[in-house]
Amino acid sequence: METPMLAENARPSERAGHSFQEVVRLRTSYRKFLPKPVPADVINAVLDDAQQAPSNSNTQPWVTHIVTGAKLQELSAAILAANAAGHHTPDFSFAMSDFRGRFQERAQEEGKHYYGSLGVAREDEAGRRAAAELNYTFFGAPQAAFLFMPSVGDNVRVAGDVGMYGQTFLLSLTDHGLGGVPQTALGYFAATIREVLHVPAELKLLFGISFGYVDPTALHYYRESRRDPLTNSVVFHS
Ligand SMILES: Cc1cc2nc3c(=O)[nH]c(=O)nc-3n(C[C@H](O)[C@H](O)[C@H](O)COP(=O)(O)O)c2cc1C
C-alpha cells in the first residue's frame, strides 16, 4: 500500500484513527522534532501500550527511563562531553563491518539515504560527524526514553523482548500522532547515562528513543519505503 502521511497538526488529543496497516507504515524514524513537550498523560498512554508487549515467560524484562526538561539537557551535555573525550561505554556491540552480504549492503544504502537526505556528501567528514551528533541532542526532541534490561545469559532473549517493547512504543507514538527514533547511538554512552540517571550497574542499556511532535518541515524525508521485497526475506515451506 502507499505510505500514508502523518497529519501535520495531529494532536495527541485527536487520535488520528489510522488503521493498523497505516500505523505500521506511518512509523518511520523521524529525526526532527518540535520543542513542544508531549503531555504526561500521553506519555503514560504510550508507556501503557508498550507494557502490553509479549516477552519470554512474561518476564517483562524492560526498565524504561523517561527523561525530560533540565535533566534531558544535563544528559545531552554529559553525552556530548563523553563523545568529545572518546569515552564510549556500550553495554552491547554494534558495528556495520560485522555484517556481510545483503545485510551490509542495506546498511550502506541506509547511510547513503540518510546523509543524502541531509545534503551531506560522502567525503564530508565534518558534516557526517555533525549529523551523527544530532543523536546526542535527541534530534531536538524535548523527551527521550531509555530502554534498560537485566543482563541474563547471553542476553539475546531479553534483548528480543525489549525490541518488541520498543516497537510497540514506537507504533503507539504513531497512533498518538507523534514520532520517534530508536537510537543505538545513545547506547554507546551507557555508563554516562547510568551515572546521570542513577541507574544501577546491573541494568544494561539496549537503546534510547527520542520522541515527540514531528517537525512538519521534515516530513518529506520519510515518504519512501526502503524495504526489500518479501522474496528476499521469507522462505515458505509446505
Ligand atoms: C534498535 C535500533 C537502533 C537504531 N539506532 C539508530 C541510531 O542510533 N540513530 C539513528 O539515526 N537511527 C537509528 N535507528 C533507525 C534505523 O536507521 C531505521 O530504523 C532504519 O533505517 C529503517 O528506517 P525506518 O525506521 O524509517 O523505517 C535504529 C533503529 C533500531 C531498530
mmCIF file of C-alpha atoms and ligand atoms in Angstrom:
data_model
loop_
_atom_site.group_PDB
_atom_site.id
_atom_site.type_symbol
_atom_site.label_atom_id
_atom_site.label_comp_id
_atom_site.label_asym_id
_atom_site.label_seq_id
_atom_site.Cartn_x
_atom_site.Cartn_y
_atom_site.Cartn_z
ATOM 1 C CA MET A 1 0.000 0.000 0.000
ATOM 2 C CA GLU A 2 1.015 3.605 -0.475
ATOM 3 C CA THR A 3 2.709 5.188 2.556
ATOM 4 C CA PRO A 4 0.162 7.424 4.331
ATOM 5 C CA MET A 5 1.222 10.784 5.772
ATOM 6 C CA LEU A 6 1.187 11.840 9.391
ATOM 7 C CA ALA A 7 -1.210 14.760 9.769
ATOM 8 C CA GLU A 8 0.970 17.858 10.119
ATOM 9 C CA ASN A 9 -1.009 19.246 13.030
ATOM 10 C CA ALA A 10 -2.005 15.941 14.597
ATOM 11 C CA ARG A 11 -2.557 16.434 18.293
ATOM 12 C CA PRO A 12 -2.454 13.679 20.857
ATOM 13 C CA SER A 13 -5.978 14.546 21.956
ATOM 14 C CA GLU A 14 -7.192 13.937 18.401
ATOM 15 C CA ARG A 15 -6.413 10.284 17.867
ATOM 16 C CA ALA A 16 -5.728 10.061 14.174
ATOM 17 C CA GLY A 17 -7.836 6.908 13.860
ATOM 18 C CA HIS A 18 -5.441 5.236 11.442
ATOM 19 C CA SER A 19 -5.903 1.603 10.560
ATOM 20 C CA PHE A 20 -3.311 -0.917 11.747
ATOM 21 C CA GLN A 21 -1.766 -1.037 8.254
ATOM 22 C CA GLU A 22 -1.485 2.741 8.223
ATOM 23 C CA VAL A 23 0.063 2.927 11.694
ATOM 24 C CA VAL A 24 2.671 0.324 10.738
ATOM 25 C CA ARG A 25 3.578 2.216 7.568
ATOM 26 C CA LEU A 26 3.443 5.682 9.118
ATOM 27 C CA ARG A 27 6.009 4.623 11.686
ATOM 28 C CA THR A 28 9.357 5.644 10.424
ATOM 29 C CA SER A 29 12.435 7.040 12.113
ATOM 30 C CA TYR A 30 11.661 10.733 12.441
ATOM 31 C CA ARG A 31 14.745 12.785 13.165
ATOM 32 C CA LYS A 32 13.483 16.334 13.597
ATOM 33 C CA PHE A 33 11.161 17.363 16.403
ATOM 34 C CA LEU A 34 9.361 20.475 17.595
ATOM 35 C CA PRO A 35 10.393 21.829 21.026
ATOM 36 C CA LYS A 36 6.812 21.415 22.300
ATOM 37 C CA PRO A 37 6.714 18.831 25.126
ATOM 38 C CA VAL A 38 4.361 15.854 24.984
ATOM 39 C CA PRO A 39 1.869 15.973 27.895
ATOM 40 C CA ALA A 40 2.484 13.461 30.707
ATOM 41 C CA ASP A 41 -0.864 11.681 30.203
ATOM 42 C CA VAL A 42 0.019 10.966 26.561
ATOM 43 C CA ILE A 43 3.462 9.637 27.521
ATOM 44 C CA ASN A 44 1.739 7.415 30.084
ATOM 45 C CA ALA A 45 -0.707 6.119 27.465
ATOM 46 C CA VAL A 46 2.196 5.236 25.147
ATOM 47 C CA LEU A 47 4.024 3.504 28.006
ATOM 48 C CA ASP A 48 0.874 1.585 28.875
ATOM 49 C CA ASP A 49 0.580 0.369 25.257
ATOM 50 C CA ALA A 50 4.250 -0.675 25.234
ATOM 51 C CA GLN A 51 3.712 -2.536 28.504
ATOM 52 C CA GLN A 52 1.413 -4.948 26.610
ATOM 53 C CA ALA A 53 4.359 -6.292 24.562
ATOM 54 C CA PRO A 54 4.967 -10.058 24.756
ATOM 55 C CA SER A 55 8.079 -11.446 26.451
ATOM 56 C CA ASN A 56 9.688 -14.813 27.129
ATOM 57 C CA SER A 57 7.773 -16.390 30.072
ATOM 58 C CA ASN A 58 6.126 -12.988 30.618
ATOM 59 C CA THR A 59 9.301 -11.730 32.308
ATOM 60 C CA GLN A 60 8.656 -8.166 31.020
ATOM 61 C CA PRO A 61 12.400 -7.525 31.229
ATOM 62 C CA TRP A 62 12.309 -3.804 30.463
ATOM 63 C CA VAL A 63 13.011 -0.862 32.740
ATOM 64 C CA THR A 64 12.243 2.396 30.979
ATOM 65 C CA HIS A 65 13.547 5.801 31.994
ATOM 66 C CA ILE A 66 11.721 8.810 30.540
ATOM 67 C CA VAL A 67 13.816 11.951 30.616
ATOM 68 C CA THR A 68 12.565 15.498 30.023
ATOM 69 C CA GLY A 69 13.322 19.122 30.923
ATOM 70 C CA ALA A 70 16.551 20.143 32.683
ATOM 71 C CA LYS A 71 17.558 16.501 33.174
ATOM 72 C CA LEU A 72 17.497 15.932 29.418
ATOM 73 C CA GLN A 73 19.724 18.982 28.909
ATOM 74 C CA GLU A 74 22.113 17.683 31.567
ATOM 75 C CA LEU A 75 22.162 14.274 29.902
ATOM 76 C CA SER A 76 22.792 15.748 26.465
ATOM 77 C CA ALA A 77 25.729 17.797 27.818
ATOM 78 C CA ALA A 78 27.186 14.711 29.533
ATOM 79 C CA ILE A 79 26.891 12.589 26.362
ATOM 80 C CA LEU A 80 28.406 15.303 24.139
ATOM 81 C CA ALA A 81 31.311 15.660 26.594
ATOM 82 C CA ALA A 82 31.831 11.881 26.703
ATOM 83 C CA ASN A 83 31.726 11.739 22.906
ATOM 84 C CA ALA A 84 34.256 14.571 22.592
ATOM 85 C CA ALA A 85 36.537 12.697 25.019
ATOM 86 C CA GLY A 86 36.080 9.445 23.074
ATOM 87 C CA HIS A 87 34.629 7.891 26.220
ATOM 88 C CA HIS A 88 32.434 5.192 24.675
ATOM 89 C CA THR A 89 30.930 2.664 27.093
ATOM 90 C CA PRO A 90 28.451 0.474 25.188
ATOM 91 C CA ASP A 91 26.917 -2.485 27.013
ATOM 92 C CA PHE A 92 26.421 -4.253 23.665
ATOM 93 C CA SER A 93 28.458 -4.107 20.483
ATOM 94 C CA PHE A 94 27.269 -2.850 17.120
ATOM 95 C CA ALA A 95 29.486 -2.432 14.069
ATOM 96 C CA MET A 96 28.325 -2.261 10.480
ATOM 97 C CA SER A 97 31.550 -4.014 9.460
ATOM 98 C CA ASP A 98 30.334 -7.142 11.299
ATOM 99 C CA PHE A 99 27.561 -7.547 8.752
ATOM 100 C CA ARG A 100 28.029 -9.452 5.495
ATOM 101 C CA GLY A 101 26.411 -9.600 2.061
ATOM 102 C CA ARG A 102 22.962 -8.139 1.570
ATOM 103 C CA PHE A 103 22.730 -7.177 5.257
ATOM 104 C CA GLN A 104 25.800 -4.976 4.921
ATOM 105 C CA GLU A 105 24.599 -3.550 1.592
ATOM 106 C CA ARG A 106 21.347 -2.467 3.217
ATOM 107 C CA ALA A 107 23.257 -0.658 5.967
ATOM 108 C CA GLN A 108 25.360 1.121 3.328
ATOM 109 C CA GLU A 109 22.247 2.073 1.357
ATOM 110 C CA GLU A 110 20.681 3.420 4.563
ATOM 111 C CA GLY A 111 23.744 5.582 5.277
ATOM 112 C CA LYS A 112 23.619 6.949 1.734
ATOM 113 C CA HIS A 113 19.908 7.666 2.029
ATOM 114 C CA TYR A 114 20.253 9.346 5.437
ATOM 115 C CA TYR A 115 23.242 11.568 4.662
ATOM 116 C CA GLY A 116 21.795 12.283 1.204
ATOM 117 C CA SER A 117 18.530 13.472 2.786
ATOM 118 C CA LEU A 118 20.591 15.915 4.896
ATOM 119 C CA GLY A 119 22.638 17.044 1.892
ATOM 120 C CA VAL A 120 25.889 15.754 3.449
ATOM 121 C CA ALA A 121 28.387 14.389 0.915
ATOM 122 C CA ARG A 122 30.189 11.051 1.460
ATOM 123 C CA GLU A 123 33.625 12.710 1.737
ATOM 124 C CA ASP A 124 32.379 15.476 4.074
ATOM 125 C CA GLU A 125 33.665 14.012 7.345
ATOM 126 C CA ALA A 126 32.814 17.068 9.463
ATOM 127 C CA GLY A 127 29.283 17.101 8.027
ATOM 128 C CA ARG A 128 28.837 13.409 8.783
ATOM 129 C CA ARG A 129 30.147 13.890 12.309
ATOM 130 C CA ALA A 130 27.758 16.818 12.889
ATOM 131 C CA ALA A 131 24.859 14.710 11.537
ATOM 132 C CA ALA A 132 25.797 11.837 13.843
ATOM 133 C CA GLU A 133 25.971 14.226 16.801
ATOM 134 C CA LEU A 134 22.298 15.110 16.291
ATOM 135 C CA ASN A 135 21.703 11.807 18.067
ATOM 136 C CA TYR A 136 23.127 13.352 21.247
ATOM 137 C CA THR A 137 20.789 16.329 21.252
ATOM 138 C CA PHE A 138 17.891 13.944 20.686
ATOM 139 C CA PHE A 139 17.178 15.462 17.255
ATOM 140 C CA GLY A 140 15.554 18.391 19.067
ATOM 141 C CA ALA A 141 13.009 16.223 20.903
ATOM 142 C CA PRO A 142 12.140 17.530 24.377
ATOM 143 C CA GLN A 143 11.873 13.991 25.735
ATOM 144 C CA ALA A 144 13.599 10.647 25.343
ATOM 145 C CA ALA A 145 13.072 7.103 26.615
ATOM 146 C CA PHE A 146 15.952 4.846 27.670
ATOM 147 C CA LEU A 147 15.315 1.112 27.476
ATOM 148 C CA PHE A 148 17.302 -0.756 30.113
ATOM 149 C CA MET A 149 17.265 -4.511 30.702
ATOM 150 C CA PRO A 150 18.726 -7.000 33.189
ATOM 151 C CA SER A 151 21.716 -8.940 31.886
ATOM 152 C CA VAL A 152 20.571 -12.578 31.620
ATOM 153 C CA GLY A 153 22.603 -15.342 29.981
ATOM 154 C CA ASP A 154 23.817 -14.293 26.544
ATOM 155 C CA ASN A 155 21.168 -11.511 26.605
ATOM 156 C CA VAL A 156 19.665 -12.481 23.253
ATOM 157 C CA ARG A 157 16.213 -13.478 24.561
ATOM 158 C CA VAL A 158 15.931 -10.435 26.807
ATOM 159 C CA ALA A 159 17.048 -8.082 24.045
ATOM 160 C CA GLY A 160 14.426 -9.660 21.763
ATOM 161 C CA ASP A 161 11.745 -8.912 24.368
ATOM 162 C CA VAL A 162 12.913 -5.325 24.791
ATOM 163 C CA GLY A 163 12.905 -4.942 20.995
ATOM 164 C CA MET A 164 9.253 -5.958 20.929
ATOM 165 C CA TYR A 165 8.567 -3.447 23.685
ATOM 166 C CA GLY A 166 10.380 -0.756 21.718
ATOM 167 C CA GLN A 167 8.403 -1.410 18.540
ATOM 168 C CA THR A 168 5.109 -1.318 20.460
ATOM 169 C CA PHE A 169 6.231 2.001 21.977
ATOM 170 C CA LEU A 170 7.030 3.381 18.502
ATOM 171 C CA LEU A 171 3.726 2.213 16.986
ATOM 172 C CA SER A 172 1.815 3.743 19.886
ATOM 173 C CA LEU A 173 3.633 7.053 19.332
ATOM 174 C CA THR A 174 2.444 6.954 15.710
ATOM 175 C CA ASP A 175 -1.099 6.132 16.805
ATOM 176 C CA HIS A 176 -0.968 9.228 19.026
ATOM 177 C CA GLY A 177 0.114 11.474 16.129
ATOM 178 C CA LEU A 178 3.731 11.532 17.388
ATOM 179 C CA GLY A 179 7.046 10.285 16.024
ATOM 180 C CA GLY A 180 10.174 8.684 17.444
ATOM 181 C CA VAL A 181 13.567 7.281 16.529
ATOM 182 C CA PRO A 182 15.256 4.307 18.199
ATOM 183 C CA GLN A 183 18.943 5.072 18.854
ATOM 184 C CA THR A 184 21.718 2.576 19.383
ATOM 185 C CA ALA A 185 23.946 5.690 19.237
ATOM 186 C CA LEU A 186 22.752 6.542 22.753
ATOM 187 C CA GLY A 187 23.713 3.032 23.869
ATOM 188 C CA TYR A 188 27.376 3.912 23.181
ATOM 189 C CA PHE A 189 27.226 6.067 26.332
ATOM 190 C CA ALA A 190 25.609 3.546 28.665
ATOM 191 C CA ALA A 191 27.872 4.282 31.671
ATOM 192 C CA THR A 192 27.453 8.060 31.305
ATOM 193 C CA ILE A 193 23.677 7.724 31.047
ATOM 194 C CA ARG A 194 23.528 5.362 34.042
ATOM 195 C CA GLU A 195 25.515 7.861 36.083
ATOM 196 C CA VAL A 196 23.332 10.864 35.223
ATOM 197 C CA LEU A 197 20.085 8.926 35.760
ATOM 198 C CA HIS A 198 21.340 6.982 38.829
ATOM 199 C CA VAL A 199 20.629 3.616 37.205
ATOM 200 C CA PRO A 200 22.248 0.595 38.896
ATOM 201 C CA ALA A 201 25.098 -1.102 37.016
ATOM 202 C CA GLU A 202 23.119 -4.380 36.730
ATOM 203 C CA LEU A 203 20.767 -2.743 34.242
ATOM 204 C CA LYS A 204 22.148 -2.612 30.697
ATOM 205 C CA LEU A 205 21.138 -0.018 28.122
ATOM 206 C CA LEU A 206 19.834 -1.530 24.879
ATOM 207 C CA PHE A 207 18.872 1.718 23.116
ATOM 208 C CA GLY A 208 17.200 5.083 23.565
ATOM 209 C CA ILE A 209 14.186 6.554 21.763
ATOM 210 C CA SER A 210 13.917 10.292 21.145
ATOM 211 C CA PHE A 211 10.284 11.157 20.553
ATOM 212 C CA GLY A 212 7.806 13.976 20.254
ATOM 213 C CA TYR A 213 5.899 16.111 17.800
ATOM 214 C CA VAL A 214 7.478 15.707 14.390
ATOM 215 C CA ASP A 215 8.655 18.932 12.761
ATOM 216 C CA PRO A 216 6.344 19.146 9.730
ATOM 217 C CA THR A 217 9.128 20.706 7.630
ATOM 218 C CA ALA A 218 10.969 17.379 7.838
ATOM 219 C CA LEU A 219 8.129 15.083 6.831
ATOM 220 C CA HIS A 220 9.289 14.842 3.230
ATOM 221 C CA TYR A 221 12.395 12.895 4.292
ATOM 222 C CA TYR A 222 10.308 9.941 5.194
ATOM 223 C CA ARG A 223 7.984 9.281 2.287
ATOM 224 C CA GLU A 224 9.604 6.316 0.588
ATOM 225 C CA SER A 225 9.539 2.794 1.948
ATOM 226 C CA ARG A 226 13.034 1.272 1.922
ATOM 227 C CA ARG A 227 12.312 -2.406 2.293
ATOM 228 C CA ASP A 228 13.330 -5.394 0.208
ATOM 229 C CA PRO A 229 10.591 -7.454 -1.418
ATOM 230 C CA LEU A 230 9.308 -10.318 0.737
ATOM 231 C CA THR A 231 11.038 -12.859 -1.504
ATOM 232 C CA ASN A 232 14.420 -11.661 -0.133
ATOM 233 C CA SER A 233 13.401 -12.248 3.474
ATOM 234 C CA VAL A 234 10.840 -15.050 3.625
ATOM 235 C CA VAL A 235 11.021 -18.739 2.767
ATOM 236 C CA PHE A 236 7.777 -20.693 2.565
ATOM 237 C CA HIS A 237 7.685 -24.447 3.190
ATOM 238 C CA SER A 238 4.813 -26.844 2.732
HETATM 239 C C1 LIG B 1 17.414 -0.804 17.587
HETATM 240 C C2 LIG B 1 17.569 0.326 16.603
HETATM 241 C C3 LIG B 1 18.592 1.233 16.765
HETATM 242 C C4 LIG B 1 18.728 2.327 15.895
HETATM 243 N N1 LIG B 1 19.702 3.249 16.125
HETATM 244 C C5 LIG B 1 19.704 4.403 15.413
HETATM 245 C C6 LIG B 1 20.573 5.465 15.776
HETATM 246 O O1 LIG B 1 21.382 5.355 16.685
HETATM 247 N N2 LIG B 1 20.492 6.626 15.092
HETATM 248 C C7 LIG B 1 19.609 6.791 14.064
HETATM 249 O O2 LIG B 1 19.566 7.879 13.486
HETATM 250 N N3 LIG B 1 18.773 5.789 13.675
HETATM 251 C C8 LIG B 1 18.795 4.618 14.341
HETATM 252 N N4 LIG B 1 17.908 3.612 14.022
HETATM 253 C C9 LIG B 1 16.960 3.818 12.935
HETATM 254 C C10 LIG B 1 17.251 2.941 11.718
HETATM 255 O O3 LIG B 1 18.259 3.535 10.958
HETATM 256 C C11 LIG B 1 15.952 2.789 10.926
HETATM 257 O O4 LIG B 1 15.017 2.081 11.707
HETATM 258 C C12 LIG B 1 16.130 2.055 9.618
HETATM 259 O O5 LIG B 1 16.997 2.733 8.767
HETATM 260 C C13 LIG B 1 14.778 1.859 8.914
HETATM 261 O O6 LIG B 1 14.159 3.104 8.705
HETATM 262 P P1 LIG B 1 12.730 3.463 9.341
HETATM 263 O O7 LIG B 1 12.829 3.299 10.845
HETATM 264 O O8 LIG B 1 12.497 4.891 8.970
HETATM 265 O O9 LIG B 1 11.716 2.525 8.778
HETATM 266 C C14 LIG B 1 17.817 2.476 14.829
HETATM 267 C C15 LIG B 1 16.811 1.514 14.649
HETATM 268 C C16 LIG B 1 16.681 0.460 15.520
HETATM 269 C C17 LIG B 1 15.563 -0.546 15.325
#
